[in-house]
GROMACS .gro file of C-alpha atoms in nm:
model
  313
    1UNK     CA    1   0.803  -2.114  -0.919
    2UNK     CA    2   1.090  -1.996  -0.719
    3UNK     CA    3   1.326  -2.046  -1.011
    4UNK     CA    4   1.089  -1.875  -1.263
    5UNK     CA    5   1.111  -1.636  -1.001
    6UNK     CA    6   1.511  -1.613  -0.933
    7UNK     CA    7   1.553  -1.633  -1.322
    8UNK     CA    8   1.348  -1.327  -1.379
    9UNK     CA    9   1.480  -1.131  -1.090
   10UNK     CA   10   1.852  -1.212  -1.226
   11UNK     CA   11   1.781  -1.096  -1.564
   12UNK     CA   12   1.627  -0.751  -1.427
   13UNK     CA   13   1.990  -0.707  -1.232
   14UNK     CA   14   2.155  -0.760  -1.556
   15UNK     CA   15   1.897  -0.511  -1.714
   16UNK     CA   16   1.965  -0.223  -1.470
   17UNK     CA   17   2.359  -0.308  -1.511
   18UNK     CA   18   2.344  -0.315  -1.871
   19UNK     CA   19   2.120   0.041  -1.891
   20UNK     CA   20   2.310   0.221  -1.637
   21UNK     CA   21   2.637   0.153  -1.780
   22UNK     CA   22   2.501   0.274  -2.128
   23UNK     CA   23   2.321   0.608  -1.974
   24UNK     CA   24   2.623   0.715  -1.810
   25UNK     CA   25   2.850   0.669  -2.057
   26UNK     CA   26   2.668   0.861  -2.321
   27UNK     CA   27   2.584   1.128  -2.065
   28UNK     CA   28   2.950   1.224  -1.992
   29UNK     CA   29   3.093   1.150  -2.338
   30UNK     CA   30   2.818   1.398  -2.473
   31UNK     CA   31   2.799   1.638  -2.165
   32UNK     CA   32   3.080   1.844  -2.323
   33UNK     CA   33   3.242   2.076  -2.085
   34UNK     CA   34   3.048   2.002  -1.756
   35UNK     CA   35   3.268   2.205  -1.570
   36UNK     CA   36   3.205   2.489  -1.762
   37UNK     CA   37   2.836   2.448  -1.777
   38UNK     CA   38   2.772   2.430  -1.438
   39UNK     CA   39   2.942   2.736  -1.335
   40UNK     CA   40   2.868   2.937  -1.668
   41UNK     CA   41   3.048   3.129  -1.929
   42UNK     CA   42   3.204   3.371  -1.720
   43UNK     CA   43   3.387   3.135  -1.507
   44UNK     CA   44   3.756   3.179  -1.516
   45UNK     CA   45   4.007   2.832  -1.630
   46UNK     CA   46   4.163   2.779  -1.305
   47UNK     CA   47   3.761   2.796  -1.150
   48UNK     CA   48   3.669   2.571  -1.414
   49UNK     CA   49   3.970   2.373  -1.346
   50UNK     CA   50   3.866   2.341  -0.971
   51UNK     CA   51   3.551   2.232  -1.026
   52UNK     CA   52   3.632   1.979  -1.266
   53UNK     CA   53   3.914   1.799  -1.005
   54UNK     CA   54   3.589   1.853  -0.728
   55UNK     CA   55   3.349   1.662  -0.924
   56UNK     CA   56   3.626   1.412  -1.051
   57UNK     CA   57   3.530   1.477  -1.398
   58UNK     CA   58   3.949   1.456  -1.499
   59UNK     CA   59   3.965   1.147  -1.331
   60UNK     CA   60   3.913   0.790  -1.639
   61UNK     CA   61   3.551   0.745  -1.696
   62UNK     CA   62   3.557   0.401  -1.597
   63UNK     CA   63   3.684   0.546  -1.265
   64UNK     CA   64   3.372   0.791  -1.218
   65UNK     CA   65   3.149   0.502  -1.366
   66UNK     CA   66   3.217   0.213  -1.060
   67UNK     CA   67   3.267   0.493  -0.786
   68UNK     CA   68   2.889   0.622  -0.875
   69UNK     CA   69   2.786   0.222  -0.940
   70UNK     CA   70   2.952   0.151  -0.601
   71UNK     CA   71   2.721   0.450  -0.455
   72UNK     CA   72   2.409   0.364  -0.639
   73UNK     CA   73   2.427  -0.014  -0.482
   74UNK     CA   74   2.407   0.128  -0.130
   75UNK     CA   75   2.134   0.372  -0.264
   76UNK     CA   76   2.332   0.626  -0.256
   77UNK     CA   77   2.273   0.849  -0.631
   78UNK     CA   78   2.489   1.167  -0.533
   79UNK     CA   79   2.343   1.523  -0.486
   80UNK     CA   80   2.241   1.760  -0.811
   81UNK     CA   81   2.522   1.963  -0.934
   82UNK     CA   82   2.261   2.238  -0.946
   83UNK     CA   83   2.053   2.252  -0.672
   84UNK     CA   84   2.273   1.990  -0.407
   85UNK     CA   85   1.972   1.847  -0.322
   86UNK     CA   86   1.999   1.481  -0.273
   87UNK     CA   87   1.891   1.285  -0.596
   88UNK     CA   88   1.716   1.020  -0.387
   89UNK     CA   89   1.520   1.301  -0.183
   90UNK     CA   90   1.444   1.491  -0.520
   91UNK     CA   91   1.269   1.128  -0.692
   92UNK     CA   92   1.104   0.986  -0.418
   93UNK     CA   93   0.945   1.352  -0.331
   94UNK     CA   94   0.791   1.371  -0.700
   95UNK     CA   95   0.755   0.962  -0.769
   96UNK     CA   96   0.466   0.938  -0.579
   97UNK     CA   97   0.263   1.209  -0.831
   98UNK     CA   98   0.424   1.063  -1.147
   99UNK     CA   99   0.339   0.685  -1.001
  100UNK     CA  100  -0.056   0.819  -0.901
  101UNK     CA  101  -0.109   0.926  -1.257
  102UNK     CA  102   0.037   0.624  -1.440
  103UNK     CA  103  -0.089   0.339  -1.202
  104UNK     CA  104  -0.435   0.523  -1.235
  105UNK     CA  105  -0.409   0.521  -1.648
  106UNK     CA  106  -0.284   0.191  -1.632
  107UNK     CA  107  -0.617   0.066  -1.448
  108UNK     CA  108  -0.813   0.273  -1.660
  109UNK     CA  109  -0.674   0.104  -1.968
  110UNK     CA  110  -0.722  -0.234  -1.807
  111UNK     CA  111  -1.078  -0.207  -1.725
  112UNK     CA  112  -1.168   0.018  -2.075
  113UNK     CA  113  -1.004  -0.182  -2.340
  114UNK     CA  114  -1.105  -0.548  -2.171
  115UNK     CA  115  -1.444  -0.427  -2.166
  116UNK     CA  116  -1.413  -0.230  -2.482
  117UNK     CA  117  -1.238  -0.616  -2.667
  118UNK     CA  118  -1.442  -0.837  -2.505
  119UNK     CA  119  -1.770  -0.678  -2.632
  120UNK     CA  120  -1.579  -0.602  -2.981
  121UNK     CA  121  -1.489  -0.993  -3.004
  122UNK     CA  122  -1.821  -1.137  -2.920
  123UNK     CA  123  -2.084  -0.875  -3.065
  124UNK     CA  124  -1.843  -0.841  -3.383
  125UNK     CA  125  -2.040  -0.632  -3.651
  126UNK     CA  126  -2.131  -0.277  -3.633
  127UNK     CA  127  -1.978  -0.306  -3.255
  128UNK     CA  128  -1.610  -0.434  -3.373
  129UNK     CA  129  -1.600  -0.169  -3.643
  130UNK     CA  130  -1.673   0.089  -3.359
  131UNK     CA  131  -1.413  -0.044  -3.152
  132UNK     CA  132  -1.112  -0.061  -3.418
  133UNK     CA  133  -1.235   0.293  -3.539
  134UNK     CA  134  -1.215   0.455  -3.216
  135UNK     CA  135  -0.840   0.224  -3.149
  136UNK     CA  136  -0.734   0.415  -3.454
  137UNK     CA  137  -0.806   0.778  -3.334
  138UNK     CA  138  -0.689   0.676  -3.031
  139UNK     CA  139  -0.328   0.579  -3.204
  140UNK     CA  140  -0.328   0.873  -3.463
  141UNK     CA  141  -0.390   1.195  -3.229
  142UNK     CA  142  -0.111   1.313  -3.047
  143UNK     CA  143  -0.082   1.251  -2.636
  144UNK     CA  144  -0.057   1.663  -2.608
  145UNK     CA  145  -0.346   1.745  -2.826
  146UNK     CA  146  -0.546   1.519  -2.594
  147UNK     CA  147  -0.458   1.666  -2.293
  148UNK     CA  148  -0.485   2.042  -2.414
  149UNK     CA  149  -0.812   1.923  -2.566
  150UNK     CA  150  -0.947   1.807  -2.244
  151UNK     CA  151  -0.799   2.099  -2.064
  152UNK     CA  152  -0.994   2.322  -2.278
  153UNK     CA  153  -1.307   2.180  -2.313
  154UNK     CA  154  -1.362   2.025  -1.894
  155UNK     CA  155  -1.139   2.258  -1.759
  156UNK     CA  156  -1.168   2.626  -1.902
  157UNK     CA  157  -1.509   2.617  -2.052
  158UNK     CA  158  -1.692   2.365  -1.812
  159UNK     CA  159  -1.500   2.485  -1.543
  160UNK     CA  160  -1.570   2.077  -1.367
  161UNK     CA  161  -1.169   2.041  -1.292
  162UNK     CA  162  -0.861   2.267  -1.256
  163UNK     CA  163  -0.672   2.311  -1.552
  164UNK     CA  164  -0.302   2.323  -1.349
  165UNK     CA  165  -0.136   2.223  -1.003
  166UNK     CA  166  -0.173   1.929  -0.806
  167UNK     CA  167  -0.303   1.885  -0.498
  168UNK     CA  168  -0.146   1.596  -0.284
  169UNK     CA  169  -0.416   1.283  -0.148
  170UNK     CA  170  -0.313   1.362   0.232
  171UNK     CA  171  -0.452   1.707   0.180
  172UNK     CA  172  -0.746   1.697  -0.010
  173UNK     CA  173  -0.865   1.339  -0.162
  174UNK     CA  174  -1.159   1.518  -0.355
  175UNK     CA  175  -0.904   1.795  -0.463
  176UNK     CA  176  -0.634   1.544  -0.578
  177UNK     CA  177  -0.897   1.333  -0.761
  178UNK     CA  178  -0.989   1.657  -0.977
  179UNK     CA  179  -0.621   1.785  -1.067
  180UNK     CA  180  -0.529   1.400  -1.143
  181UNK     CA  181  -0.870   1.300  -1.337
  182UNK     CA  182  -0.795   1.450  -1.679
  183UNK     CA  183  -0.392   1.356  -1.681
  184UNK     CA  184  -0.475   1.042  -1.586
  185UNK     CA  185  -0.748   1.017  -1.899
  186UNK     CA  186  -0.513   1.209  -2.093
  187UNK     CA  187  -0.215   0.916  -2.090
  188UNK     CA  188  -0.480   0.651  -2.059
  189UNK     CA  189  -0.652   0.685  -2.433
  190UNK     CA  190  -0.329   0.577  -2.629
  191UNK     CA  191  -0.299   0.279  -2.408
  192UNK     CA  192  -0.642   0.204  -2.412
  193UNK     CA  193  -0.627   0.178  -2.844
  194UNK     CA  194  -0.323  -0.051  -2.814
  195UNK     CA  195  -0.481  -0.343  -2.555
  196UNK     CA  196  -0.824  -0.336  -2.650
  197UNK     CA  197  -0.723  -0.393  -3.017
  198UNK     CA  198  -0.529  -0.674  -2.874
  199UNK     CA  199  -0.777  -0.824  -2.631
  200UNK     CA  200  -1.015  -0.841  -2.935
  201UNK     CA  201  -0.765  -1.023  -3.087
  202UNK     CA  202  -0.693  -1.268  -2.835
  203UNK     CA  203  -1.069  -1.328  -2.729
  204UNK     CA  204  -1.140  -1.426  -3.141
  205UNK     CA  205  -0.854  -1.674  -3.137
  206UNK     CA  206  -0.983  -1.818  -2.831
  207UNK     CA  207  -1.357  -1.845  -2.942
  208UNK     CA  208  -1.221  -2.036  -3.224
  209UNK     CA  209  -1.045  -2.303  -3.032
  210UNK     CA  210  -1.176  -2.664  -2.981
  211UNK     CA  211  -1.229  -2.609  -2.624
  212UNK     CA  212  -1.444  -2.425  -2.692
  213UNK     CA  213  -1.707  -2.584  -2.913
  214UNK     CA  214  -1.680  -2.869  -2.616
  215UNK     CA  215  -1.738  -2.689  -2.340
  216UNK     CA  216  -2.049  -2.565  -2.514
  217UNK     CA  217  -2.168  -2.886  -2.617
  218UNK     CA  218  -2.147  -3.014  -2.227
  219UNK     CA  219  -2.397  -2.744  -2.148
  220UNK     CA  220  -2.159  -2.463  -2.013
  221UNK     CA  221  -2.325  -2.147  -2.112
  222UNK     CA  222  -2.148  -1.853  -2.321
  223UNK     CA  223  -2.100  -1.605  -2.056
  224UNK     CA  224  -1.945  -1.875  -1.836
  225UNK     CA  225  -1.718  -2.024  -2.129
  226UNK     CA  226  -1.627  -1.662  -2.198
  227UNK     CA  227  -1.566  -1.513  -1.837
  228UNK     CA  228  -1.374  -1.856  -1.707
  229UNK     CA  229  -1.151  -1.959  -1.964
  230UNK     CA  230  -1.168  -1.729  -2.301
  231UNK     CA  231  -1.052  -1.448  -2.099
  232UNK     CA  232  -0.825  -1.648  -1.907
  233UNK     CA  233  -0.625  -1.789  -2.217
  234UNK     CA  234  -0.584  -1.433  -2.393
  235UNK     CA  235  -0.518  -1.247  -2.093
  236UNK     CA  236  -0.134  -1.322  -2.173
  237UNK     CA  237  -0.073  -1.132  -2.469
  238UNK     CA  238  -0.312  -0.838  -2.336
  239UNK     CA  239  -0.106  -0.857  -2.013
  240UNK     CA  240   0.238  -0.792  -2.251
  241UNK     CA  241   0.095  -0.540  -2.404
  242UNK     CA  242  -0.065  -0.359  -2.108
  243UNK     CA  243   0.311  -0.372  -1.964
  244UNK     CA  244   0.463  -0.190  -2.240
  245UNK     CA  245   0.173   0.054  -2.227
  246UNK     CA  246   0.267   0.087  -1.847
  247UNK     CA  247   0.622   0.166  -1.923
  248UNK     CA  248   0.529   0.368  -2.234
  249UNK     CA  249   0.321   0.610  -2.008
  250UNK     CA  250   0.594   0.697  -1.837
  251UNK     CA  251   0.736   0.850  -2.075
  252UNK     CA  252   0.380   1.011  -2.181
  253UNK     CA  253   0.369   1.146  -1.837
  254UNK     CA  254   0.619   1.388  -1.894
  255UNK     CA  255   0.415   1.564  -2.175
  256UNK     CA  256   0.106   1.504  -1.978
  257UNK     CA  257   0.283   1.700  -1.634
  258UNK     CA  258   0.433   1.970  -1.812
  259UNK     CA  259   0.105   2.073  -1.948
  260UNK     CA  260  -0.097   2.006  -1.668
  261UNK     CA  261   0.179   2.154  -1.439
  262UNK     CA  262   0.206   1.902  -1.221
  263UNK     CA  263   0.514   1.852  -1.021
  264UNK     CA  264   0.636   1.489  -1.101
  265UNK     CA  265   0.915   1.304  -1.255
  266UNK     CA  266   0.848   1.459  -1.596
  267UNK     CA  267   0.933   1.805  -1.434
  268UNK     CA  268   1.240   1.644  -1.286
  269UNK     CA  269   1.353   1.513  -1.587
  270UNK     CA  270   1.301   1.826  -1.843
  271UNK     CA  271   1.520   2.033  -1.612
  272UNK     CA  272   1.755   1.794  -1.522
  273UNK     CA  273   1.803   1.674  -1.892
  274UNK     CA  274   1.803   2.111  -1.981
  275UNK     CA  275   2.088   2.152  -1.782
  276UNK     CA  276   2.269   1.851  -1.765
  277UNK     CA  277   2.267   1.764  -1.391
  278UNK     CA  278   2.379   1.424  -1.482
  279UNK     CA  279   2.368   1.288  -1.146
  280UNK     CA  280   1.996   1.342  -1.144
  281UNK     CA  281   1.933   1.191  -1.475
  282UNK     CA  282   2.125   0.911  -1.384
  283UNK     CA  283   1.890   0.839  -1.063
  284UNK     CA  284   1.574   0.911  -1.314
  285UNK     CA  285   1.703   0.591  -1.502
  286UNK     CA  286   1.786   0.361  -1.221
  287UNK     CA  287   1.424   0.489  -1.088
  288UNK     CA  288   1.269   0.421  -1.386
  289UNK     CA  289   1.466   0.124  -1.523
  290UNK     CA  290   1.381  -0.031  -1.147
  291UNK     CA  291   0.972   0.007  -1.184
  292UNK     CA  292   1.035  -0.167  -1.514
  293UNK     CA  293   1.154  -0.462  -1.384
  294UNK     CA  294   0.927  -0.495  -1.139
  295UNK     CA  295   0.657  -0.448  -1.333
  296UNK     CA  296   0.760  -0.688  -1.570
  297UNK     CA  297   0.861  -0.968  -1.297
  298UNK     CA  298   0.449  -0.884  -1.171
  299UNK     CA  299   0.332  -0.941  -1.521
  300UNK     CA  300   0.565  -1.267  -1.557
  301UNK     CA  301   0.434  -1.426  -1.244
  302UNK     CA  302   0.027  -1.323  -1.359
  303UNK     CA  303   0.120  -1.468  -1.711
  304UNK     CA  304   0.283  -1.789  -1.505
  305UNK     CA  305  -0.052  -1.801  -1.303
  306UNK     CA  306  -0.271  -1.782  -1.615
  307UNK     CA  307  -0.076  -2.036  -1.817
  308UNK     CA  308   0.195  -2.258  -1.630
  309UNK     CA  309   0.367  -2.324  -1.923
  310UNK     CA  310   0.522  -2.032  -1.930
  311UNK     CA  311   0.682  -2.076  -1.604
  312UNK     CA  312   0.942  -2.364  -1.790
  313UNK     CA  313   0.996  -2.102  -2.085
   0.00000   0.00000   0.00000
């Protein structure tokens, strides 16, 4: 296990080397006139100049690349070139809000689509046609019209949530629960289409192994065949898929925050990305790139726990 383990935590470093190194190249060699940008149109040459030798944008790009890699190791991202805050300050102040809303879609999707498959699989029918019909709207309408959908109908007309703002935990826990409840079902009804389709899929194939048929004839009854080892065997490809749903709502988050107004990453990264404050882009990826791998290396060892095999793979 602790080679699995080392294995998977050595492939995330070389994950995080191989997507900084690509963000920040294509960030400068796109940025353009940075210089410029930051100080606007008006700006003289020789201020333009200035700022340029300040920033050490006229310095090789290789140079600027392992000076901010040889910041970022000691967690240190640099400041915004708008605002100076510190990039570290300005993520972990707003992570916390993104994080609440996709953790809490995340377990939403878990417990809706495995209960949502699992009947789907067994009842088959009328109840499987129900399930894959209701996956497909889920896929085909848009994340926004969701959210302004819900907005409209349980915010504005029924008036049972706000429609904007957030309202941290520490504050208010029965305030935050009603400005995160409809972001959080918002991102969550894509994800839910995706791994309840597949946990259908999964729990079939599994009813239609061996096993199966012999734990049945030794007197085990259905529920316990089904709950103890059916689920157990396809919770590895549902897993997968619920971790690319994790990391997909991510990026469904920004959508979701900008319409709900909520002041998280998403917010972050729309105005950093607007005005190309690279610096703070740059510590959106590491951020983000860093709760992949984690994620993934969690998923990996619950995968390894469901089916050692995959531990020597």
């Amino acid at each position: 296990m602790f080679r699995f383990i080392l294995r998977r935590l050595l492939s995330g470093v070389v994950l995080l080397f191989v997507i900084s190194t690509i963000a920040f190249a294509l960030l400068y060699i796109g940025g353009g006139d940075i210089a410029r940008r930051i100080l606007g149109q008006s700006a003289t040459p020789e201020t333009v100049a200035q700022k340029a030798e300040e920033l050490g944008l006229n310095r090789p790009l290789y140079e600027q690349y392992f000076d901010w890699l040889a910041g970022a190791v000691q967690g240190d991202l640099g400041a915004s070139w708008f605002t100076g805050q510190l990039v570290t300050e300005g993520i972990s102040s707003r992570l916390a809000v993104t994080l609440s809303l996709v953790i809490g879609a995340t377990l939403l999707t878990a417990i809706v689509a495995v209960t949502l498959g699992v009947w789907a699989a067994i009842r088959g029918g009328w109840a499987d046609k129900v399930v894959q019909g209701v996956s497909i709207l889920g896929f085909a309408i848009p994340g926004f019209l969701i959210a302004l959908g819900l907005v409209t109908l349980f915010a504005l007309n029924l008036k049972w949530f706000k429609p904007t703002g957030y309202t941290p935990f520490t504050d208010s826990p029965v305030g935050w629960l009603s400005t995160v409840t409809l972001p959080i079902i918002a991102l969550a009804i894509g994800a839910i289409a995706g791994v309840a389709q597949q946990v259908r899929g999964s729990v079939v194939d599994a009813l239609r192994q061996d096993y199966v048929r012999t734990l049945r004839s030794r007197g085990l009854s259905f529920n316990r065949v089904v709950f103890k080892h059916v689920l157990r065997n396809a919770g590895g490809p549902a897993l997968a898929v619920l971790a690319v749903g994790f990391v997909g709502l991510f990026g469904g988050a920004v959508i979701v925050e900008q319409i709900f107004a909520i002041p998280g990453l998403g917010q972050v990264g729309v105005q950093a990305t607007t005005q190309g404050d690279i610096p703070m882009v740059m510590g959106l990826v590491v951020a983000t790139a860093i709760i992949v791998v984690v994620v993934n290396l969690l998923i990996d060892l619950l995968q390894g726990w469901l089916n050692p095999k995959v531990r020597l793979s």
